[in-house]
Short mmCIF file of C-alpha atoms and ligand atoms in Angstrom, two decimals:
data_model
loop_
_atom_site.label_atom_id
_atom_site.label_comp_id
_atom_site.label_asym_id
_atom_site.label_seq_id
_atom_site.Cartn_x
_atom_site.Cartn_y
_atom_site.Cartn_z
CA MET A 283 0.00 0.00 0.00
CA ALA A 284 1.22 3.49 -0.82
CA ASP A 285 1.54 5.59 2.27
CA TYR A 286 0.69 9.12 1.15
CA ASP A 287 1.76 11.36 3.99
CA THR A 288 2.95 14.54 2.26
CA VAL A 289 1.27 16.99 -0.11
CA LEU A 290 3.57 18.45 -2.75
CA ILE A 291 2.32 21.76 -4.14
CA ARG A 292 3.44 23.32 -7.43
CA TYR A 293 3.32 27.09 -7.73
CA GLY A 294 1.24 28.72 -10.48
CA GLU A 295 2.04 31.53 -12.95
CA LEU A 296 5.55 31.92 -11.65
CA THR A 297 7.04 33.73 -14.57
CA THR A 298 8.16 36.55 -12.31
CA LYS A 299 11.56 36.60 -10.71
CA GLY A 300 13.44 38.28 -7.86
CA LYS A 301 11.40 40.18 -5.32
CA ASN A 302 8.10 39.46 -7.04
CA ARG A 303 8.77 35.76 -6.87
CA LYS A 304 9.57 36.03 -3.16
CA ASP A 305 6.38 37.99 -2.51
CA PHE A 306 4.35 35.46 -4.50
CA ILE A 307 5.67 32.53 -2.52
CA ARG A 308 5.37 34.28 0.84
CA LYS A 309 1.76 35.26 0.15
CA LEU A 310 0.88 31.79 -1.11
CA ASP A 311 2.49 30.25 1.98
CA ASN A 312 0.41 32.55 4.17
CA ASN A 313 -2.85 31.82 2.30
CA ILE A 314 -2.29 28.04 2.39
CA ARG A 315 -1.67 28.08 6.13
CA GLY A 316 -4.71 30.32 6.59
CA ILE A 317 -7.16 28.08 4.75
CA LEU A 318 -5.81 24.98 6.54
CA ARG A 319 -5.61 26.49 10.01
CA GLU A 320 -8.18 24.06 11.47
CA PHE A 321 -5.75 21.16 10.80
CA THR A 322 -3.35 21.88 13.64
CA GLN A 323 -1.21 18.76 13.12
CA LEU A 324 0.09 19.81 9.67
CA GLU A 325 3.78 20.65 9.17
CA TYR A 326 4.88 23.00 6.41
CA ARG A 327 8.10 23.38 4.45
CA ARG A 328 8.88 25.29 1.29
CA SER A 329 11.64 25.13 -1.28
CA TYR A 330 12.49 27.23 -4.31
CA ASP A 331 9.71 25.85 -6.50
CA ARG A 332 7.67 23.56 -4.26
CA PHE A 333 5.68 23.68 -1.06
CA TYR A 334 5.33 20.60 1.16
CA ILE A 335 2.77 19.73 3.81
CA ARG A 336 3.19 16.72 6.12
CA LEU A 337 -0.30 15.46 6.90
CA ASN A 338 0.46 13.73 10.21
CA GLY A 339 -2.86 11.90 9.99
CA ALA A 340 -5.04 14.82 8.84
CA ASP A 341 -8.00 13.95 6.57
CA ALA A 342 -6.47 14.03 3.05
CA GLU A 343 -9.81 14.52 1.30
CA ALA A 344 -10.66 17.56 3.46
CA VAL A 345 -7.20 19.05 2.87
CA LYS A 346 -7.60 18.49 -0.87
CA GLU A 347 -10.93 20.32 -0.96
CA LYS A 348 -9.41 23.35 0.77
CA LEU A 349 -6.28 23.44 -1.39
CA GLN A 350 -8.38 23.52 -4.56
CA LYS A 351 -9.64 26.93 -3.45
CA VAL A 352 -6.22 28.53 -3.13
CA PHE A 353 -5.23 30.75 -6.04
CA GLY A 354 -1.54 30.59 -6.99
CA ILE A 355 -1.39 26.76 -6.94
CA SER A 356 -0.99 25.21 -10.39
CA SER A 357 -1.30 21.61 -9.20
CA PHE A 358 -0.62 19.38 -6.22
CA SER A 359 -0.08 15.72 -5.46
CA PHE A 360 -0.36 13.44 -2.49
CA THR A 361 3.03 11.82 -2.16
CA GLU A 362 4.90 9.21 -0.23
CA ARG A 363 8.19 10.41 1.23
CA VAL A 364 11.12 8.00 1.21
CA ASP A 365 14.84 8.37 1.83
CA SER A 366 16.82 9.33 -1.27
CA SER A 367 18.28 5.89 -1.94
CA LEU A 368 17.69 3.85 -5.08
CA ASP A 369 16.65 0.76 -3.11
CA ALA A 370 14.03 2.66 -1.14
CA ILE A 371 12.70 4.30 -4.31
CA LYS A 372 12.46 0.96 -6.12
CA GLU A 373 10.67 -0.81 -3.27
CA ARG A 374 8.08 1.87 -2.69
CA CYS A 375 7.44 2.46 -6.40
CA LEU A 376 6.78 -1.25 -6.75
CA ALA A 377 4.32 -1.09 -3.85
CA ILE A 378 2.47 1.85 -5.47
CA ALA A 379 2.40 0.11 -8.87
CA LYS A 380 1.03 -3.12 -7.36
CA ASP A 381 -1.51 -1.22 -5.31
CA SER A 382 -2.80 0.74 -8.33
CA GLY A 383 -4.42 -2.22 -10.08
CA LYS A 384 -3.36 -0.65 -13.42
CA ARG A 385 -1.91 -2.59 -16.36
CA THR A 386 0.42 -0.06 -17.97
CA PHE A 387 2.74 2.55 -16.51
CA LYS A 388 5.31 5.19 -17.26
CA MET A 389 8.07 6.55 -15.03
CA ILE A 390 8.57 10.34 -14.79
CA THR A 391 11.57 11.26 -12.67
CA ARG A 392 12.93 14.69 -11.79
CA ARG A 393 16.29 14.84 -10.13
CA HIS A 394 16.49 18.11 -8.19
CA ASP A 395 19.57 16.93 -6.29
CA LYS A 396 22.29 16.73 -8.91
CA THR A 397 24.62 14.91 -6.47
CA PHE A 398 22.37 11.85 -6.56
CA PRO A 399 24.57 9.19 -8.23
CA MET A 400 22.18 8.38 -11.07
CA ASN A 401 20.50 10.72 -13.55
CA SER A 402 16.73 10.88 -14.17
CA ASP A 403 16.89 8.53 -17.10
CA GLY A 404 18.91 6.00 -15.13
CA ILE A 405 16.40 6.13 -12.27
CA ASN A 406 13.50 5.68 -14.71
CA ARG A 407 15.14 2.58 -16.19
CA ALA A 408 16.15 1.04 -12.86
CA VAL A 409 12.70 1.48 -11.29
CA ALA A 410 10.78 0.45 -14.42
CA GLY A 411 12.96 -2.67 -14.73
CA TYR A 412 12.22 -3.59 -11.13
CA ILE A 413 8.45 -3.18 -11.64
CA LEU A 414 8.55 -5.21 -14.88
CA GLU A 415 10.39 -8.04 -13.09
CA ASN A 416 7.97 -8.19 -10.22
CA THR A 417 4.55 -7.56 -11.81
CA ASP A 418 2.67 -8.28 -15.03
CA MET A 419 2.55 -4.56 -15.83
CA LYS A 420 3.87 -3.15 -19.10
CA VAL A 421 5.47 0.16 -19.98
CA ASP A 422 3.42 2.50 -22.17
CA VAL A 423 5.08 5.87 -22.69
CA HIS A 424 2.22 7.37 -24.74
CA HIS A 425 -1.00 6.46 -22.91
CA PRO A 426 -0.06 4.91 -19.57
CA GLU A 427 -2.82 4.04 -17.10
CA LEU A 428 -0.45 4.95 -14.28
CA GLU A 429 2.07 7.81 -14.27
CA LEU A 430 4.55 7.19 -11.53
CA ARG A 431 6.36 10.40 -10.60
CA VAL A 432 9.59 10.49 -8.65
CA GLU A 433 11.15 13.72 -7.35
CA VAL A 434 14.59 13.29 -5.90
CA HIS A 435 15.79 15.92 -3.44
CA SER A 436 18.90 15.86 -1.27
CA GLY A 437 17.50 14.09 1.81
CA ASP A 438 14.00 13.13 0.73
CA THR A 439 12.43 11.68 -2.37
CA TYR A 440 8.74 12.01 -3.14
CA LEU A 441 6.74 9.39 -5.00
CA MET A 442 3.32 10.13 -6.46
CA SER A 443 0.89 8.95 -9.07
CA GLU A 444 -1.79 11.63 -9.31
CA LYS A 445 -1.57 15.31 -10.25
CA ILE A 446 -4.57 17.30 -9.00
CA PRO A 447 -5.24 20.60 -10.81
CA GLY A 448 -5.08 23.69 -8.61
CA ALA A 449 -7.13 26.88 -8.99
CA GLY A 450 -4.31 28.63 -10.90
CA GLY A 451 -3.89 32.41 -10.93
CA TYR A 452 -2.07 34.52 -8.34
CA PRO A 453 -2.21 34.32 -4.54
CA SER A 454 -5.08 36.36 -3.16
CA GLY A 455 -4.01 39.86 -2.16
CA ILE A 456 -0.71 40.01 -4.04
CA ASN A 457 -1.96 42.50 -6.65
CA GLY A 458 -3.71 44.97 -4.36
CA LYS A 459 -7.32 45.64 -3.48
CA VAL A 460 -10.45 46.21 -5.58
CA LEU A 461 -13.98 47.26 -4.59
CA LEU A 462 -16.47 44.95 -6.29
CA MET A 463 -20.04 46.11 -6.86
CA LEU A 464 -21.87 43.05 -5.56
CA SER A 465 -25.54 42.62 -6.43
CA GLY A 466 -27.51 39.52 -5.55
CA GLY A 467 -27.38 38.32 -9.17
CA ILE A 468 -25.46 35.61 -10.97
CA ASP A 469 -22.74 37.74 -12.51
CA SER A 470 -21.07 39.74 -9.78
CA PRO A 471 -20.02 36.75 -7.59
CA VAL A 472 -18.41 35.25 -10.70
CA ALA A 473 -16.66 38.58 -11.29
CA ALA A 474 -15.39 38.38 -7.68
CA TYR A 475 -13.94 34.94 -8.39
CA GLU A 476 -12.16 36.15 -11.52
CA LEU A 477 -10.72 39.20 -9.76
CA MET A 478 -9.52 37.08 -6.85
CA LYS A 479 -7.92 34.70 -9.30
CA ARG A 480 -5.81 37.61 -10.57
CA GLY A 481 -4.46 38.01 -7.04
CA LEU A 482 -6.74 40.86 -6.00
CA ASP A 483 -8.07 41.24 -2.50
CA VAL A 484 -11.78 41.92 -2.99
CA GLU A 485 -14.00 44.17 -0.86
CA ALA A 486 -17.64 44.51 -1.82
CA VAL A 487 -20.20 47.29 -1.94
CA HIS A 488 -23.92 46.57 -2.14
CA PHE A 489 -26.71 49.08 -2.74
CA ALA A 490 -29.95 48.18 -1.01
CA SER A 491 -33.24 50.06 -1.01
CA PRO A 492 -35.14 49.13 2.14
CA PRO A 493 -38.07 48.77 2.68
CA TYR A 494 -38.47 48.08 -1.06
CA THR A 495 -35.74 45.45 -0.81
CA SER A 496 -36.13 42.92 2.00
CA GLU A 497 -33.99 41.50 4.77
CA ASN A 498 -33.83 38.27 2.71
CA ALA A 499 -32.29 40.11 -0.24
CA ARG A 500 -29.67 41.63 2.07
CA GLN A 501 -28.91 38.25 3.65
CA LYS A 502 -28.52 36.70 0.20
CA VAL A 503 -25.79 39.21 -0.65
CA LEU A 504 -24.01 38.51 2.63
CA ASP A 505 -24.28 34.76 1.97
CA LEU A 506 -22.71 35.21 -1.46
CA ALA A 507 -19.93 37.32 0.05
CA SER A 508 -19.37 34.64 2.67
CA MET A 509 -19.06 31.97 -0.04
CA MET A 510 -16.53 34.09 -1.90
CA SER A 511 -14.57 34.88 1.25
CA GLU A 512 -13.02 31.41 1.29
CA TYR A 513 -11.06 32.38 -1.83
CA ASN A 514 -10.26 35.77 -0.31
CA GLN A 515 -8.08 34.83 2.65
CA GLY A 516 -11.11 33.80 4.69
CA ARG A 517 -12.83 37.14 4.99
CA MET A 518 -14.61 39.79 2.97
CA ARG A 519 -15.61 43.31 3.94
CA VAL A 520 -19.03 44.33 2.62
CA HIS A 521 -20.07 47.99 2.51
CA MET A 522 -23.87 48.11 2.74
CA VAL A 523 -25.18 51.36 1.31
CA ASN A 524 -28.75 52.57 1.78
CA PHE A 525 -29.74 53.69 -1.69
CA THR A 526 -33.46 54.38 -1.09
CA ALA A 527 -33.42 58.18 -0.94
CA LEU A 528 -31.35 58.51 -4.11
CA GLN A 529 -33.43 55.98 -5.94
CA LEU A 530 -36.74 57.66 -5.10
CA GLU A 531 -35.33 61.01 -6.14
CA ILE A 532 -34.14 59.58 -9.47
CA TYR A 533 -37.61 58.26 -10.24
CA ARG A 534 -39.20 61.54 -9.27
CA THR A 535 -36.95 63.65 -11.48
CA ALA A 536 -35.96 61.42 -14.40
CA GLY A 537 -38.83 58.98 -14.74
CA ASP A 538 -38.64 55.76 -16.66
CA PRO A 539 -36.16 55.68 -19.59
CA TYR A 540 -33.17 57.29 -17.87
CA ALA A 541 -33.75 55.83 -14.40
CA ILE A 542 -31.31 52.94 -14.76
CA THR A 543 -28.65 55.15 -16.33
CA LEU A 544 -28.88 57.64 -13.47
CA MET A 545 -28.96 54.88 -10.86
CA ARG A 546 -25.77 53.40 -12.25
CA ARG A 547 -24.10 56.82 -12.40
CA MET A 548 -24.95 57.34 -8.74
CA MET A 549 -23.78 53.84 -7.81
CA VAL A 550 -20.38 54.24 -9.44
CA ARG A 551 -19.90 57.67 -7.87
CA LEU A 552 -20.58 56.15 -4.47
CA ALA A 553 -18.36 53.17 -5.24
CA GLU A 554 -15.51 55.45 -6.29
CA GLN A 555 -15.73 57.38 -3.04
CA ILE A 556 -15.84 54.23 -0.90
CA ALA A 557 -13.00 52.67 -2.92
CA LYS A 558 -10.77 55.66 -2.27
CA GLU A 559 -11.62 55.68 1.43
CA SER A 560 -10.80 51.99 1.80
CA GLY A 561 -7.58 51.84 -0.19
CA CYS A 562 -9.01 50.13 -3.30
CA LEU A 563 -7.31 51.19 -6.53
CA ALA A 564 -10.14 50.07 -8.81
CA ILE A 565 -13.83 49.18 -8.95
CA GLY A 566 -15.01 45.79 -10.22
CA THR A 567 -18.38 44.92 -11.78
CA GLY A 568 -20.13 41.89 -13.26
CA GLU A 569 -21.03 43.72 -16.46
CA SER A 570 -21.10 41.79 -19.73
CA LEU A 571 -21.35 43.72 -22.96
CA GLY A 572 -24.82 43.89 -24.46
CA GLN A 573 -26.45 41.73 -21.78
CA VAL A 574 -29.06 44.33 -20.78
CA ALA A 575 -29.92 47.95 -21.65
CA SER A 576 -27.47 49.34 -19.08
CA GLN A 577 -24.63 47.30 -20.56
CA THR A 578 -24.57 48.56 -24.14
CA LEU A 579 -21.37 50.35 -25.08
CA GLU A 580 -23.25 53.69 -25.05
CA SER A 581 -24.55 52.98 -21.54
CA ILE A 582 -21.18 51.90 -20.23
CA ALA A 583 -19.60 55.06 -21.67
CA CYS A 584 -22.28 57.28 -20.16
CA ILE A 585 -21.97 55.62 -16.73
CA ASN A 586 -18.19 55.48 -16.76
CA SER A 587 -17.85 59.17 -17.61
CA VAL A 588 -18.67 60.32 -14.06
CA ILE A 589 -15.68 58.62 -12.42
CA SER A 590 -11.94 58.53 -12.97
CA ILE A 591 -10.97 55.38 -11.05
CA PRO A 592 -10.26 52.28 -13.24
CA VAL A 593 -13.18 49.85 -13.62
CA LEU A 594 -12.37 46.16 -14.00
CA ARG A 595 -15.02 44.10 -15.81
CA PRO A 596 -13.77 40.51 -15.94
CA LEU A 597 -16.98 39.20 -17.56
CA ILE A 598 -17.24 41.83 -20.28
CA CYS A 599 -16.76 39.39 -23.18
CA MET A 600 -18.29 36.29 -21.66
CA ASP A 601 -21.59 34.71 -22.76
CA LYS A 602 -24.28 34.25 -20.15
CA VAL A 603 -24.02 30.45 -20.47
CA GLU A 604 -20.30 30.61 -19.71
CA ILE A 605 -20.96 32.80 -16.69
CA ILE A 606 -23.67 30.45 -15.42
CA ASP A 607 -21.36 27.50 -15.88
CA LEU A 608 -18.69 29.15 -13.77
CA ALA A 609 -21.27 30.20 -11.15
CA ARG A 610 -22.28 26.55 -10.82
CA ARG A 611 -18.67 25.44 -10.50
CA ILE A 612 -17.81 27.92 -7.75
CA GLY A 613 -21.08 27.11 -6.02
CA THR A 614 -22.83 30.50 -6.04
CA TYR A 615 -25.48 29.80 -8.68
CA GLU A 616 -28.16 28.28 -6.44
CA THR A 617 -27.99 31.22 -4.05
CA SER A 618 -27.89 33.80 -6.86
CA ILE A 619 -31.16 32.56 -8.37
CA LEU A 620 -33.14 32.80 -5.11
CA PRO A 621 -36.06 35.07 -6.01
CA TYR A 622 -35.38 38.04 -3.72
CA GLU A 623 -35.88 41.47 -5.17
CA ASP A 624 -32.97 43.71 -6.08
CA CYS A 625 -33.20 47.49 -6.04
CA CYS A 626 -33.14 47.44 -9.86
CA THR A 627 -35.94 44.91 -10.17
CA ILE A 628 -38.27 46.84 -7.88
CA PHE A 629 -38.06 50.05 -9.83
CA ASP A 630 -37.74 48.08 -13.03
CA PRO A 631 -38.27 50.57 -15.84
CA LYS A 632 -40.36 49.42 -18.77
CA ASN A 633 -38.45 51.25 -21.50
CA PRO A 634 -34.84 51.73 -20.43
CA VAL A 635 -32.82 53.81 -22.87
CA THR A 636 -30.17 51.75 -24.67
CA LYS A 637 -28.26 54.73 -26.09
CA PRO A 638 -28.17 57.29 -23.29
CA THR A 639 -26.26 60.53 -23.80
CA ILE A 640 -24.11 62.22 -21.21
CA LYS A 641 -25.80 65.54 -21.95
CA LYS A 642 -29.26 64.26 -21.17
CA ALA A 643 -28.11 62.40 -18.05
CA GLU A 644 -26.50 65.61 -16.80
CA SER A 645 -29.64 67.61 -17.45
CA TYR A 646 -31.66 65.28 -15.19
CA GLU A 647 -28.97 65.29 -12.54
CA ALA A 648 -28.98 69.11 -12.44
CA ARG A 649 -32.48 68.90 -10.96
CA PHE A 650 -31.57 67.45 -7.57
CA PRO A 651 -28.71 67.74 -5.03
CA TYR A 652 -27.18 64.35 -5.71
CA ASP A 653 -23.72 65.37 -4.41
CA LYS A 654 -25.08 65.93 -0.95
CA MET A 655 -27.17 62.76 -1.06
CA ILE A 656 -24.15 60.69 -2.16
CA ALA A 657 -22.05 62.10 0.66
CA GLU A 658 -24.79 61.24 3.16
CA ALA A 659 -25.23 57.70 1.83
CA ALA A 660 -21.47 57.05 1.90
CA GLU A 661 -21.23 58.44 5.42
CA ALA A 662 -24.06 56.19 6.67
CA ALA A 663 -22.77 53.00 4.97
CA GLU A 664 -22.51 50.01 7.24
CA VAL A 665 -19.40 47.80 7.02
CA ILE A 666 -19.82 44.09 7.72
CA THR A 667 -17.00 41.54 7.64
CA VAL A 668 -18.10 38.05 6.63
CA HIS A 669 -16.26 34.72 6.84
CA PRO A 670 -16.83 31.29 5.27
CA GLN A 671 -19.83 29.52 6.72
CA GLU A 672 -18.97 26.46 8.76
CA LYS A 673 -19.25 22.98 7.31
CA GLU A 674 -20.34 24.02 3.85
CA SER A 675 -18.54 23.05 0.73
CA PHE A 676 -18.79 25.44 -2.15
CA LEU A 677 -16.95 23.49 -4.82
P1 ATP B 59 -25.64 40.66 -11.65
O1 ATP B 59 -26.04 39.27 -12.00
O2 ATP B 59 -24.24 40.76 -11.14
O3 ATP B 59 -26.66 41.35 -10.81
P2 ATP B 59 -26.87 41.68 -13.96
O4 ATP B 59 -26.75 40.88 -15.18
O5 ATP B 59 -28.14 41.58 -13.20
O6 ATP B 59 -25.62 41.41 -13.03
P3 ATP B 59 -27.06 44.51 -13.82
O7 ATP B 59 -28.17 44.39 -12.84
O8 ATP B 59 -27.20 45.42 -14.98
O9 ATP B 59 -26.61 43.14 -14.42
O10 ATP B 59 -25.77 44.96 -13.05
C1 ATP B 59 -24.53 45.12 -13.65
C2 ATP B 59 -23.49 45.20 -12.56
O11 ATP B 59 -23.74 46.35 -11.73
C3 ATP B 59 -23.54 44.03 -11.61
O12 ATP B 59 -22.80 42.92 -12.08
C4 ATP B 59 -22.93 44.60 -10.37
O13 ATP B 59 -21.52 44.64 -10.46
C5 ATP B 59 -23.47 46.03 -10.38
N1 ATP B 59 -24.71 46.13 -9.58
C6 ATP B 59 -25.97 46.03 -10.01
N2 ATP B 59 -26.85 46.19 -9.00
C7 ATP B 59 -26.13 46.37 -7.88
C8 ATP B 59 -26.43 46.57 -6.49
N3 ATP B 59 -27.68 46.60 -6.04
N4 ATP B 59 -25.41 46.72 -5.63
C9 ATP B 59 -24.13 46.66 -6.06
N5 ATP B 59 -23.77 46.47 -7.34
C10 ATP B 59 -24.76 46.33 -8.24
MG1 MG B 60 -28.45 42.47 -11.30
#
């Protein structure tokens, strides 16, 4: 029986060198330890291009599930550690091969320790020969049923047969902080995932219009944030903004066709202010080009013109089916489709303008003191920090 007692982790997107590489690895180290903190028996060690975790009896399946949520990991394997001696490597590889129940195999050896007396090819031949002598298995270098990997380091050698894909991307937080506009819909949690994957630390802002939007709608947003927080170093700050006064005023002054345009212009102004106050260098949204009236290029231009902070729109070129597929994979879809009203659905205009002009939007805005109302709404925003919910698996 193979005795998998160590997880070997391969770093993702490590094209950077020098200080950036150091920062990448340090942050990844920190995020891995953070997500696994409940497993107190684990022991950690890192090398130039690998990270190792001794399980010491921890539940491998539970550790695997957590590691798949850590950005910056390209892949990982459960491995058996043996002493770096050819005899030990041969014996344990044979045990793994026998245990696998597979008929064909291929050896893949990497010799990190160049002082080991045999090169990779020599090790491959010696081990494969030993397995051929002692089993009915055959070598198949093109389509093997079993890939037996051997990594030789100076004291320890790691043997493994499975490579589990990691989440890829950059370690959460390494590329700074972004303020995501989080609605209760399908798109914005997926946008959060994509931004986190690029190594951004995500804070969220949500605009609610009580009593027109309910406590359930608010809780749904917090639940989504809590699901996403597991990818975000185990926490997410959510700025809850009361948008009711502004929304009512917009409907009173602008009426139906321009209501959504003005609402979005107000939302991004508020988001820009909150972003600056909380150290976020950009705003994120779940917009996808052409999806609805407020996401035509004319609308985006008209909305974007009131702010100067960069806006990141990771879903801009994605189809709805692709977005839904990703929402299902990250586990937010079922929550997103719960039928609780959003501030946009309540005041849902019947004929939203698809080609708004800046001039017209400005002429409506000149009719009420939105600056003052934005300042008041930002001032009164509530900040809630959420964490992953216990015992729930989101993948
Ligand atoms: P989503 O599924 O993310 O709600 P959507 O397809 O419903 O997106 P819109 O309602 O037009 O599209 O919203 C576009 C983007 O504007 C959202 O992805 C989100 O980033 C932001 N947004 C919309 N409503 C809110 C809100 N109430 N609070 C915060 N952000 C919002
Ligand atoms: Mg929406």
